[in-house]
PDB file of N, CA and C in Angstrom:
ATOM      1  N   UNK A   1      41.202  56.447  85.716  1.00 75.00           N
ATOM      2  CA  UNK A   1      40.415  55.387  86.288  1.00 75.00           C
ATOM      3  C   UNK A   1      40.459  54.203  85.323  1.00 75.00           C
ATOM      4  N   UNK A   2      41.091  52.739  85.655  1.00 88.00           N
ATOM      5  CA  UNK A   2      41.086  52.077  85.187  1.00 88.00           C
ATOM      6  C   UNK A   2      41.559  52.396  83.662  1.00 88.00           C
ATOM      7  N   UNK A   3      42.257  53.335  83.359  1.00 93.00           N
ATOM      8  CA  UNK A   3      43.250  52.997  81.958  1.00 93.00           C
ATOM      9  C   UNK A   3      42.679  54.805  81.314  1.00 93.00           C
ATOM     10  N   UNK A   4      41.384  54.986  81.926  1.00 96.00           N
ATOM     11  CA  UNK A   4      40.633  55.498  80.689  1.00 96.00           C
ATOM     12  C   UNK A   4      40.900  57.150  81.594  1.00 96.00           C
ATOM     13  N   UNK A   5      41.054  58.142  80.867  1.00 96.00           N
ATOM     14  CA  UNK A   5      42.183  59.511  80.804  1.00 96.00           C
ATOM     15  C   UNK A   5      41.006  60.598  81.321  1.00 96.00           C
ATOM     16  N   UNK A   6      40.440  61.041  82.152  1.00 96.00           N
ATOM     17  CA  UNK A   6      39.207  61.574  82.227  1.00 96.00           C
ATOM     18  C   UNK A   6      39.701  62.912  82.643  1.00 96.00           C
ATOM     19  N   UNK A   7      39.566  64.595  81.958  1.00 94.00           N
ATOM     20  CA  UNK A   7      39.429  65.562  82.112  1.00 94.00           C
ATOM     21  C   UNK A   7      38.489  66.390  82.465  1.00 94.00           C
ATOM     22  N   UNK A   8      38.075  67.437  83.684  1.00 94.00           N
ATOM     23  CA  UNK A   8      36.867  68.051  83.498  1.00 94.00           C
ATOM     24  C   UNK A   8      37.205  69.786  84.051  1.00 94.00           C
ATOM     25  N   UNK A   9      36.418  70.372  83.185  1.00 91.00           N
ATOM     26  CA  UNK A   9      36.557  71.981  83.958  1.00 91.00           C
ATOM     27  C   UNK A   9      35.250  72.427  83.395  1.00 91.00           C
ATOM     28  N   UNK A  10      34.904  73.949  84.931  1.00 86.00           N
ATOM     29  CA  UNK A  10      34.038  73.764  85.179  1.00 86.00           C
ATOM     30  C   UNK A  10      34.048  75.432  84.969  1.00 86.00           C
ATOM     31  N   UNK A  11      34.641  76.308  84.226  1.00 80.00           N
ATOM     32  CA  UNK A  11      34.597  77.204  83.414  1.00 80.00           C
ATOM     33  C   UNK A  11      33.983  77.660  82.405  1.00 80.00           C
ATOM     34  N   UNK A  12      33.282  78.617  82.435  1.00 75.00           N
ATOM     35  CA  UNK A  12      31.945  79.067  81.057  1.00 75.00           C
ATOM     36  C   UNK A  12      32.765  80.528  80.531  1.00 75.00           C
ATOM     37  N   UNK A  13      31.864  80.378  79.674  1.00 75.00           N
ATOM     38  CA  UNK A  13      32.085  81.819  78.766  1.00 75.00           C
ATOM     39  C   UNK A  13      31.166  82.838  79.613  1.00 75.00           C
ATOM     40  N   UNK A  14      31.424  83.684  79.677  1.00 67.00           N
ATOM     41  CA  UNK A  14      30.645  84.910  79.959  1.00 67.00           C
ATOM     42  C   UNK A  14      29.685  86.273  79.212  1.00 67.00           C
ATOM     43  N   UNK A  15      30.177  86.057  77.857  1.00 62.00           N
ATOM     44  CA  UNK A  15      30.213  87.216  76.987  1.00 62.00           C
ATOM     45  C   UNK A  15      29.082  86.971  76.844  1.00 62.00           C
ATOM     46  N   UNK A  16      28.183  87.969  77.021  1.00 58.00           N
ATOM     47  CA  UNK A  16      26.847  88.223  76.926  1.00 58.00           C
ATOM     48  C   UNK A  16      25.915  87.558  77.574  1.00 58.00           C
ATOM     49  N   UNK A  17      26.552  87.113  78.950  1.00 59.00           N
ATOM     50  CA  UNK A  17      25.476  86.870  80.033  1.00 59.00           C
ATOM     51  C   UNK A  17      25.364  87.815  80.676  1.00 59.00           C
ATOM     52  N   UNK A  18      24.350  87.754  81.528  1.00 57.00           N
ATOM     53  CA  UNK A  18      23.810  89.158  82.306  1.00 57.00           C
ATOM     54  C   UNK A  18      24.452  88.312  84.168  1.00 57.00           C
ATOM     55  N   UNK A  19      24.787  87.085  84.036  1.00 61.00           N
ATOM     56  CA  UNK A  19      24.765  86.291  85.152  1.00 61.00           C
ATOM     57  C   UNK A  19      26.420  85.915  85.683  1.00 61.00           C
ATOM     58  N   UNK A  20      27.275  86.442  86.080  1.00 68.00           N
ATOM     59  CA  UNK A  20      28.299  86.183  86.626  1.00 68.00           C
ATOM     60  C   UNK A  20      28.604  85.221  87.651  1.00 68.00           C
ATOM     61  N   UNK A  21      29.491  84.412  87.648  1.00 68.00           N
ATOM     62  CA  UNK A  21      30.155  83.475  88.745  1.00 68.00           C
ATOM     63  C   UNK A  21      31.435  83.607  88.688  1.00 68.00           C
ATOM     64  N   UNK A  22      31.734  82.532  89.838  1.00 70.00           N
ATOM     65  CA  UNK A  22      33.518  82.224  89.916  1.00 70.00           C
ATOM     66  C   UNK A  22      33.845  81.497  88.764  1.00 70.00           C
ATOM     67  N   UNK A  23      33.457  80.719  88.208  1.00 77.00           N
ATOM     68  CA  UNK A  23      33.050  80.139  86.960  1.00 77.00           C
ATOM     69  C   UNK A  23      33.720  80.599  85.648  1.00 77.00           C
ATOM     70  N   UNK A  24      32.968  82.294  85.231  1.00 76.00           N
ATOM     71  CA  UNK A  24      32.632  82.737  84.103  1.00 76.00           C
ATOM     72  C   UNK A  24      34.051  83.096  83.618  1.00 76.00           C
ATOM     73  N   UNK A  25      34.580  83.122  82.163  1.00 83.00           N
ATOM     74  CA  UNK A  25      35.579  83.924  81.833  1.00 83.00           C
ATOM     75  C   UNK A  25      35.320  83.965  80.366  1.00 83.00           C
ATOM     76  N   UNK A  26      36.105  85.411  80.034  1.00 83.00           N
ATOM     77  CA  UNK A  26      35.817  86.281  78.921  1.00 83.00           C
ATOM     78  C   UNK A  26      36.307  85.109  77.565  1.00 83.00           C
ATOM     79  N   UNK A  27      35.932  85.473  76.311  1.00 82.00           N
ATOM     80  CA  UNK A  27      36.249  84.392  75.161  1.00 82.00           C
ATOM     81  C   UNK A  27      37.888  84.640  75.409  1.00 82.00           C
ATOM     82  N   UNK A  28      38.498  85.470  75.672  1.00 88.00           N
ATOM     83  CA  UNK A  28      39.998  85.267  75.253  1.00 88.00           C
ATOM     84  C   UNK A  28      40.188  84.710  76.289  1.00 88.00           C
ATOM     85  N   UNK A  29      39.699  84.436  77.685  1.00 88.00           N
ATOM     86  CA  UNK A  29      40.340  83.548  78.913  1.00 88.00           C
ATOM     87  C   UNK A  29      39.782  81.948  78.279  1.00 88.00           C
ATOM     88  N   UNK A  30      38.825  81.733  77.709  1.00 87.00           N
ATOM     89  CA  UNK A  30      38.614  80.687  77.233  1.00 87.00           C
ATOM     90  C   UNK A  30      39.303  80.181  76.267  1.00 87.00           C
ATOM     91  N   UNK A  31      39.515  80.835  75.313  1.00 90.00           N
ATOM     92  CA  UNK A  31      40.223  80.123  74.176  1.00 90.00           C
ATOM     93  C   UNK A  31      41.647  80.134  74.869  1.00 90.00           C
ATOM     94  N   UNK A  32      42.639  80.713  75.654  1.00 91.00           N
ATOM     95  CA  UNK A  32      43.611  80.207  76.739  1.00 91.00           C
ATOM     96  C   UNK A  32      43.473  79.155  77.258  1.00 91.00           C
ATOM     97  N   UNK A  33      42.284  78.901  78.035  1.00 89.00           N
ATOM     98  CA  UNK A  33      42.179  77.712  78.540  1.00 89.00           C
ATOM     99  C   UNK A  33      41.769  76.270  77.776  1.00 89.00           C
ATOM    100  N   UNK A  34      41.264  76.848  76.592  1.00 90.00           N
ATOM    101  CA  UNK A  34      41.288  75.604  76.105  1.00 90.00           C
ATOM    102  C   UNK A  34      42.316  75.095  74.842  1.00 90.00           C
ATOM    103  N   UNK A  35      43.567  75.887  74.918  1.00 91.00           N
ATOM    104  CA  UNK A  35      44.246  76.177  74.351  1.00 91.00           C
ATOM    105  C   UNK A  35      45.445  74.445  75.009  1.00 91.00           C
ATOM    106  N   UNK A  36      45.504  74.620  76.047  1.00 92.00           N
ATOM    107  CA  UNK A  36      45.677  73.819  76.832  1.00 92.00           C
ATOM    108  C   UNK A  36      44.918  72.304  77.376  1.00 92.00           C
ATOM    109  N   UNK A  37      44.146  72.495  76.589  1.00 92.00           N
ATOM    110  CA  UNK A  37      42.857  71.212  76.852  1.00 92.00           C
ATOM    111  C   UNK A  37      43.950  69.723  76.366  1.00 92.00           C
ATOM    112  N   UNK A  38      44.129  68.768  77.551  1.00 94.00           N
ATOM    113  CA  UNK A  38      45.532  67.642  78.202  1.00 94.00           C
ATOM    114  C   UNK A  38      44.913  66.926  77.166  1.00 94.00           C
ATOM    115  N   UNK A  39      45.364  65.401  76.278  1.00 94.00           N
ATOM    116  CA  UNK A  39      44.886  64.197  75.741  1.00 94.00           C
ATOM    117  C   UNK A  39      43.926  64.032  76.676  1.00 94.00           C
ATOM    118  N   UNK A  40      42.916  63.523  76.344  1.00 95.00           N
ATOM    119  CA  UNK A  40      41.985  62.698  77.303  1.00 95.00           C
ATOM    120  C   UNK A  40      41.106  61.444  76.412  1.00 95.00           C
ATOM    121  N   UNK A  41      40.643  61.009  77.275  1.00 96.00           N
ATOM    122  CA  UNK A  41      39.247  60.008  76.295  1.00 96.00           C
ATOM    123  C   UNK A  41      38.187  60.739  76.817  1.00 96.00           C
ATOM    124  N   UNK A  42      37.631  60.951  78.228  1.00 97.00           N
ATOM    125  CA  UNK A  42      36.594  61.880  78.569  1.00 97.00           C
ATOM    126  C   UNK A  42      36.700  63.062  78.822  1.00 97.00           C
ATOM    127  N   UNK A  43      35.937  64.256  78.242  1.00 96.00           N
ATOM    128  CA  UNK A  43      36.247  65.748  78.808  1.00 96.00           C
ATOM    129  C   UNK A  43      34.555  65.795  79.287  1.00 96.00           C
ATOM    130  N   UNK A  44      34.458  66.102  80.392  1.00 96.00           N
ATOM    131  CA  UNK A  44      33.547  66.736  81.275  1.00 96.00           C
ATOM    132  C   UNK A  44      33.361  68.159  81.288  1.00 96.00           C
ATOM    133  N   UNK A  45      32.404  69.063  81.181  1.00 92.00           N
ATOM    134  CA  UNK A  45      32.346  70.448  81.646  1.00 92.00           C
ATOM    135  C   UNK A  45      31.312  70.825  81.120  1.00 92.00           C
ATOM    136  N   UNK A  46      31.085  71.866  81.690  1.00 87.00           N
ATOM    137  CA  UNK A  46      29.627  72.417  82.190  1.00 87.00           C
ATOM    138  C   UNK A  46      28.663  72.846  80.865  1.00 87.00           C
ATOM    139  N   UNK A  47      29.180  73.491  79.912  1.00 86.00           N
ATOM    140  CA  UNK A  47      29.319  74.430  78.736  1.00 86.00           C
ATOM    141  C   UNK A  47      29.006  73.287  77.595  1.00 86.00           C
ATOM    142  N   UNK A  48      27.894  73.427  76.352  1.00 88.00           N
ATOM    143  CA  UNK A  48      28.508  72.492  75.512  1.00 88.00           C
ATOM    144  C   UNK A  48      28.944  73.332  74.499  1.00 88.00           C
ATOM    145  N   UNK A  49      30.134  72.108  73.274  1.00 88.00           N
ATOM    146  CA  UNK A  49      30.579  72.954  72.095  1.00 88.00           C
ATOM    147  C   UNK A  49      29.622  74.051  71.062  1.00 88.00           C
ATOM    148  N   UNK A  50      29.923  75.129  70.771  1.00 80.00           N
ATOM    149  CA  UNK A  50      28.998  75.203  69.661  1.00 80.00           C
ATOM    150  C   UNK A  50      28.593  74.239  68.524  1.00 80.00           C
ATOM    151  N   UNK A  51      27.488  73.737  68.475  1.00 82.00           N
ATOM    152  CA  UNK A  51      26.982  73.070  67.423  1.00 82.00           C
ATOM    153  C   UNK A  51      26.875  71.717  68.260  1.00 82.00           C
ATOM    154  N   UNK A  52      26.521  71.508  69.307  1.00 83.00           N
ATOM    155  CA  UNK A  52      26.262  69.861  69.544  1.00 83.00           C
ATOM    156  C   UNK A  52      25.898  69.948  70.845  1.00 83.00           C
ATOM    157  N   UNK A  53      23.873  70.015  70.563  1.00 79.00           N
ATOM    158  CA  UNK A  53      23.334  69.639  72.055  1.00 79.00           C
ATOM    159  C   UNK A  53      23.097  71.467  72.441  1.00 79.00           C
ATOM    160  N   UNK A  54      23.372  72.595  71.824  1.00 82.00           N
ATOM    161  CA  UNK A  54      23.214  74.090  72.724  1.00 82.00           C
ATOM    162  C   UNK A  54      22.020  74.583  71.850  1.00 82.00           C
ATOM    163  N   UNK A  55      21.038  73.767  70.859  1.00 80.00           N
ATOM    164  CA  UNK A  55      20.267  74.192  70.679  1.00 80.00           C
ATOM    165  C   UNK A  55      19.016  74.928  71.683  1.00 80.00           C
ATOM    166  N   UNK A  56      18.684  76.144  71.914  1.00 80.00           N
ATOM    167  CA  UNK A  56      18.019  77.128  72.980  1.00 80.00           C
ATOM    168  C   UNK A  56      16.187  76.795  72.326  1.00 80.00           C
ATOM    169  N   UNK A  57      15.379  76.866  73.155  1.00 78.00           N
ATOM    170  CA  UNK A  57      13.869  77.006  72.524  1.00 78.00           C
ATOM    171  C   UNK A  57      13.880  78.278  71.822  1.00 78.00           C
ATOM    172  N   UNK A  58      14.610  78.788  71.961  1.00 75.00           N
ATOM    173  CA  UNK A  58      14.678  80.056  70.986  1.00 75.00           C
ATOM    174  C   UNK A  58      15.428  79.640  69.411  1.00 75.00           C
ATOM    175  N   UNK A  59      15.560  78.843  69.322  1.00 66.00           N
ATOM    176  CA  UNK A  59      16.160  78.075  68.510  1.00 66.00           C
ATOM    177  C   UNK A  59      17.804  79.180  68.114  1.00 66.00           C
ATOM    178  N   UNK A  60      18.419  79.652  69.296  1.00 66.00           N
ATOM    179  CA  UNK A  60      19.963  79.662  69.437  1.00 66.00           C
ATOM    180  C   UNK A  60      20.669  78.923  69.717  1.00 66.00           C
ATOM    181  N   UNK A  61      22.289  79.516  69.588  1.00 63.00           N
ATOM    182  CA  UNK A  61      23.385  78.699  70.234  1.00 63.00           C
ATOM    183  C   UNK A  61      24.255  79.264  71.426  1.00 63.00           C
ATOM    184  N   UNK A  62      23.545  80.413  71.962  1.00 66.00           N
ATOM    185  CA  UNK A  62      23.757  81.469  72.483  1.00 66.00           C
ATOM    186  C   UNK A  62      24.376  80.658  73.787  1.00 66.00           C
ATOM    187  N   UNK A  63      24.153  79.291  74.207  1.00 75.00           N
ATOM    188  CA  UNK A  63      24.473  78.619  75.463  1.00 75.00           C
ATOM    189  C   UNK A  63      25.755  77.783  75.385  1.00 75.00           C
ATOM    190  N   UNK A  64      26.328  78.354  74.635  1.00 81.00           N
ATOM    191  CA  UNK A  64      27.570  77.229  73.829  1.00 81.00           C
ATOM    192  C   UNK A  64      28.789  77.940  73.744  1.00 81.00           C
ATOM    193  N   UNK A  65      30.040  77.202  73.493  1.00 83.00           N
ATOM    194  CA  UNK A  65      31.448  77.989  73.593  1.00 83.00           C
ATOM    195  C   UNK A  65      32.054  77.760  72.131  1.00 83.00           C
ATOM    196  N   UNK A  66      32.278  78.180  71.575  1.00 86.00           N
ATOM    197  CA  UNK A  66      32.773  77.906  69.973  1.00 86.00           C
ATOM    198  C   UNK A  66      34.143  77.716  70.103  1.00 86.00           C
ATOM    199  N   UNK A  67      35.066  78.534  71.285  1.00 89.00           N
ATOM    200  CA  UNK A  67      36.296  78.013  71.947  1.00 89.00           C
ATOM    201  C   UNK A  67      36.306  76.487  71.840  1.00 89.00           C
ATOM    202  N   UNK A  68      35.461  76.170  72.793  1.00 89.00           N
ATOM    203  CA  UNK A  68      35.528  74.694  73.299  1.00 89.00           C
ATOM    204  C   UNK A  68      35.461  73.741  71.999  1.00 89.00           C
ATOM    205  N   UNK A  69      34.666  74.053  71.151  1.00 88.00           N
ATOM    206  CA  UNK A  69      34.250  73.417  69.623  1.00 88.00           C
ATOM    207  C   UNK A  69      35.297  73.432  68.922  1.00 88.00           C
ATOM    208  N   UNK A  70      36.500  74.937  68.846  1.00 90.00           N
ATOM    209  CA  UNK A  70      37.627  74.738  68.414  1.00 90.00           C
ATOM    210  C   UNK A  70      38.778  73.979  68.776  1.00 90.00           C
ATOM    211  N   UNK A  71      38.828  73.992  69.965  1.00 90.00           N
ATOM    212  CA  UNK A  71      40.162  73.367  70.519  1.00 90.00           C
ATOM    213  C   UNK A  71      39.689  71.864  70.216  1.00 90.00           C
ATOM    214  N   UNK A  72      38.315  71.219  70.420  1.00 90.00           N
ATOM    215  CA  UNK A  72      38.167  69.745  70.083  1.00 90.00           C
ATOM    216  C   UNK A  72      38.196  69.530  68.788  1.00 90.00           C
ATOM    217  N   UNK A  73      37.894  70.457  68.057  1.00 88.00           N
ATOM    218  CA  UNK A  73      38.472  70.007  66.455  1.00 88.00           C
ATOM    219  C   UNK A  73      39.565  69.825  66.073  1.00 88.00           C
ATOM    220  N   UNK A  74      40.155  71.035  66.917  1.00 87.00           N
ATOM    221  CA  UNK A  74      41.856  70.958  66.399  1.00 87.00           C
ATOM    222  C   UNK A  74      43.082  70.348  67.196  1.00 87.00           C
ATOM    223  N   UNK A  75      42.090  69.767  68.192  1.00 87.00           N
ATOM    224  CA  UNK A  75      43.219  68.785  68.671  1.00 87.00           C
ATOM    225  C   UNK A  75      43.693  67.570  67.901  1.00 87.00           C
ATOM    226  N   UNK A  76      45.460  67.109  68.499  1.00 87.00           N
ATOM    227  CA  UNK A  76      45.889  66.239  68.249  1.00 87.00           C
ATOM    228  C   UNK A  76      45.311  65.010  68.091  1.00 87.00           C
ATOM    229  N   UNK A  77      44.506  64.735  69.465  1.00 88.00           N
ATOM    230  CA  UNK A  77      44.063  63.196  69.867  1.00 88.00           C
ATOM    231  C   UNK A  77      42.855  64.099  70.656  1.00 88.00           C
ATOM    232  N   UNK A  78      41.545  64.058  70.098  1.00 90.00           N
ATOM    233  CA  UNK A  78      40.917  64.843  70.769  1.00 90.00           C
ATOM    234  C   UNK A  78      40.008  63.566  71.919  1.00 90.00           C
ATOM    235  N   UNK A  79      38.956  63.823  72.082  1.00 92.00           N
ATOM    236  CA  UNK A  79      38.185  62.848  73.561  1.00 92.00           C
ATOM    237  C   UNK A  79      37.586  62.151  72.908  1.00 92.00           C
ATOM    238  N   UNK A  80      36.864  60.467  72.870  1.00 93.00           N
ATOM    239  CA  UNK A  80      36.185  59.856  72.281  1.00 93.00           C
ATOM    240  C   UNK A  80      34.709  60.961  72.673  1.00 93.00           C
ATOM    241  N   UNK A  81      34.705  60.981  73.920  1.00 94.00           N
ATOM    242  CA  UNK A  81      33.465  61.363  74.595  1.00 94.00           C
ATOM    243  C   UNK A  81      33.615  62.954  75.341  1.00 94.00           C
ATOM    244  N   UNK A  82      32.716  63.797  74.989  1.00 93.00           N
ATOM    245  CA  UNK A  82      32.495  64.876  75.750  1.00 93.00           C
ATOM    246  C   UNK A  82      31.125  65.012  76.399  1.00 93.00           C
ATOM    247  N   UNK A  83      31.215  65.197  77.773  1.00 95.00           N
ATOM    248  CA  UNK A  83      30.264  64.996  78.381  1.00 95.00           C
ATOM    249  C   UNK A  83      29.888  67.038  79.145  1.00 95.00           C
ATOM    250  N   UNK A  84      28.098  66.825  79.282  1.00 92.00           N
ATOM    251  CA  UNK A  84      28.686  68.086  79.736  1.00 92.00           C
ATOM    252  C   UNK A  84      26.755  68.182  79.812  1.00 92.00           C
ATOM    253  N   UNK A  85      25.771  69.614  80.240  1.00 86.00           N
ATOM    254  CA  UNK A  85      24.721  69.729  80.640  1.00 86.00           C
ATOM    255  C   UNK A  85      24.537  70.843  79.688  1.00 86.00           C
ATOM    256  N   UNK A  86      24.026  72.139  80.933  1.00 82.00           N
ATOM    257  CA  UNK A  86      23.365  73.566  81.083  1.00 82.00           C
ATOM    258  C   UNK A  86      22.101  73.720  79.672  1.00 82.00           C
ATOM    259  N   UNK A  87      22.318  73.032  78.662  1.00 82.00           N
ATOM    260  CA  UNK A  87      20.840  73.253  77.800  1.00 82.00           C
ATOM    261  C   UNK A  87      20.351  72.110  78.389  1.00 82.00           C
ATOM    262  N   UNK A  88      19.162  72.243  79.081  1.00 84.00           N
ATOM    263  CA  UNK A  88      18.219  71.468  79.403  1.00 84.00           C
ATOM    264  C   UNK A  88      17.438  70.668  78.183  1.00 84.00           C
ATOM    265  N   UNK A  89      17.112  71.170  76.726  1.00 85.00           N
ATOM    266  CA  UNK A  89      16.320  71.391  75.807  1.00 85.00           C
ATOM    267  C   UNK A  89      16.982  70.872  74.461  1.00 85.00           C
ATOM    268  N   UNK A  90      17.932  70.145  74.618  1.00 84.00           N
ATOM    269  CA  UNK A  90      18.793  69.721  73.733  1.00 84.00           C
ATOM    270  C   UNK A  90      19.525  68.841  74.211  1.00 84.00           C
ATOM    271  N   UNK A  91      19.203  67.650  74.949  1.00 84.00           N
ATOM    272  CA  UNK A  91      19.653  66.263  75.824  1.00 84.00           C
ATOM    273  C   UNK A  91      19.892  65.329  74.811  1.00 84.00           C
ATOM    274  N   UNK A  92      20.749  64.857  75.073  1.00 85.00           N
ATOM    275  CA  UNK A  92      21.027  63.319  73.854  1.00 85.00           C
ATOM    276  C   UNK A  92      23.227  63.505  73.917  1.00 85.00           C
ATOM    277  N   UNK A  93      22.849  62.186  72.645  1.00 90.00           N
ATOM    278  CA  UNK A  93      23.889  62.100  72.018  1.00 90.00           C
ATOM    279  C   UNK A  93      24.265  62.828  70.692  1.00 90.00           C
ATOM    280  N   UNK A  94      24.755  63.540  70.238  1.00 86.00           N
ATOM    281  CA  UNK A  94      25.067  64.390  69.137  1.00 86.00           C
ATOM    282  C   UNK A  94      26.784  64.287  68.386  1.00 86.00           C
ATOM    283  N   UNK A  95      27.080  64.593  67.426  1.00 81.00           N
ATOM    284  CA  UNK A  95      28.007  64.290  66.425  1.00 81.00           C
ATOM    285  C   UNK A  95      28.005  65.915  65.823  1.00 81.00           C
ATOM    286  N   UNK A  96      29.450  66.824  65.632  1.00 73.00           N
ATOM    287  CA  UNK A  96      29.413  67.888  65.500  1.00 73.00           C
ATOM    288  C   UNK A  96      28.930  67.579  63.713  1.00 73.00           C
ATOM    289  N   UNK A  97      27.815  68.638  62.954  1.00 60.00           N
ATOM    290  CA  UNK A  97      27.733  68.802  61.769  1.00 60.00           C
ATOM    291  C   UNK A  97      28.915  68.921  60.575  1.00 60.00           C
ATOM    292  N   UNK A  98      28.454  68.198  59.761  1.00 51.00           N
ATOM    293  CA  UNK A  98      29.221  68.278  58.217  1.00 51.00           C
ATOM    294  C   UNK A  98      29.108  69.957  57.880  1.00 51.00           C
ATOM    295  N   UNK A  99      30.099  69.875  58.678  1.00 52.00           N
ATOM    296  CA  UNK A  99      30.017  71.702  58.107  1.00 52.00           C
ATOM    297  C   UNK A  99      31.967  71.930  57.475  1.00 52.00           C
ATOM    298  N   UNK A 100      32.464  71.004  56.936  1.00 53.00           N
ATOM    299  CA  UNK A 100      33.827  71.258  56.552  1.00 53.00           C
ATOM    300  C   UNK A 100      34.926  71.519  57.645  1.00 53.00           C
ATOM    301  N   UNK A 101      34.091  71.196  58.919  1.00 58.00           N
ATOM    302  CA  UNK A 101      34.863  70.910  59.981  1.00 58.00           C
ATOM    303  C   UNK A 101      35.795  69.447  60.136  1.00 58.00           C
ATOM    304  N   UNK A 102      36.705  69.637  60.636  1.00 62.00           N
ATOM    305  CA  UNK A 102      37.274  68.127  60.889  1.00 62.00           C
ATOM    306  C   UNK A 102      36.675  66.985  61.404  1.00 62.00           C
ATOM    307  N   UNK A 103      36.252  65.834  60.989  1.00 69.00           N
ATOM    308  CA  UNK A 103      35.183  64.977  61.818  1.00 69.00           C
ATOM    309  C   UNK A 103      36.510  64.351  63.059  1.00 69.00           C
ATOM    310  N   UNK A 104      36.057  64.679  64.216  1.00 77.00           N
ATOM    311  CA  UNK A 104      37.020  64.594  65.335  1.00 77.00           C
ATOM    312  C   UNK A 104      36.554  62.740  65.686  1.00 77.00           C
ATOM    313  N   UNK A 105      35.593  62.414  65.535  1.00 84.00           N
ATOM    314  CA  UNK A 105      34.706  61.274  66.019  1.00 84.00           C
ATOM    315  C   UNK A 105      34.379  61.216  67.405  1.00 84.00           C
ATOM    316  N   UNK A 106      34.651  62.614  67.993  1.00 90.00           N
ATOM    317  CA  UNK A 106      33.880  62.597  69.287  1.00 90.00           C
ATOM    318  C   UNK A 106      32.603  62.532  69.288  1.00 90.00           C
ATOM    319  N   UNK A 107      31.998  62.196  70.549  1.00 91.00           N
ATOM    320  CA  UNK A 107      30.575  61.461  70.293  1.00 91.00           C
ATOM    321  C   UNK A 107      30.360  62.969  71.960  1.00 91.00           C
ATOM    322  N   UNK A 108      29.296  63.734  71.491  1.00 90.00           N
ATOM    323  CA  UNK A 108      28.935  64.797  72.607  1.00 90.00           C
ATOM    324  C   UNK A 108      28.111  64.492  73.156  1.00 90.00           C
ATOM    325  N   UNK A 109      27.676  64.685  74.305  1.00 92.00           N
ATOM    326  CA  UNK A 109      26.726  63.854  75.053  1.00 92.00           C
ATOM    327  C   UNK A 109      26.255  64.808  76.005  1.00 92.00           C
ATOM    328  N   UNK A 110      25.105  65.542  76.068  1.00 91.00           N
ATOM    329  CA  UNK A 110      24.421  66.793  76.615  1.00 91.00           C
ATOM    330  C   UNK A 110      23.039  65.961  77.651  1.00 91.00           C
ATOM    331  N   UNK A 111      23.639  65.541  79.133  1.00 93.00           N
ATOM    332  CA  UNK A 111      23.477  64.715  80.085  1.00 93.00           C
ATOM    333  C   UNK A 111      22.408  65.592  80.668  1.00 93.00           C
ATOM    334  N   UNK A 112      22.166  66.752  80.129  1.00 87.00           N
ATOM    335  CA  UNK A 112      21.088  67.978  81.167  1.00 87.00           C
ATOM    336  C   UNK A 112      19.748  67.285  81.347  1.00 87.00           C
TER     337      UNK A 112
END
């Protein structure tokens, strides 16, 4: 749209939900699929990375894909912007932590 590269999938992790969909797939179907994650500027999807925005009132990360967190670190040209929901309780704009991770300069954005 107008220049700008927009990706979205609508695929979750499953491992240790009690809640199944057409949706859900196991960490090794995930890290496959995001193994494959195209150049983009926007990635859309349902799931956020571990560490940005999946903070739980339980104070977990139990709602998050660490897949998804990997493949955006270790991409080539990763997304300016990742957009995405399901923690209600952790809404905003977020920046993955100084944790000796690669600073990607994606800007995460947890729209729930």
């Amino acid at each position: 749209v107008a220049g700008v590269r927009v990706f979205g999938s609508s695929f979750v992790s499953c491992d240790g939900l009690p809640t199944r969909t057409g949706f859900n797939r196991t960490t090794a179907e995930m890290r496959a699929i995001w193994s494959k994650l195209p150049t983009c500027d926007v990635l859309l999807t349902h799931t956020p990375p571990r560490g940005a925005g999946d903070r739980t009132p339980l104070g977990g990360h139990d709602a998050s894909c660490a897949e998804l967190r990997d493949a955006i670190a270790g991409h080539a040209c990763p997304p300016k912007f990742h957009v995405f929901g399901h923690v209600h309780t952790d809404w905003g704009a977020h920046k993955m932590p100084a944790t000796g991770e690669r600073d990607t300069g994606t800007v995460h954005i947890n729209a729930a």
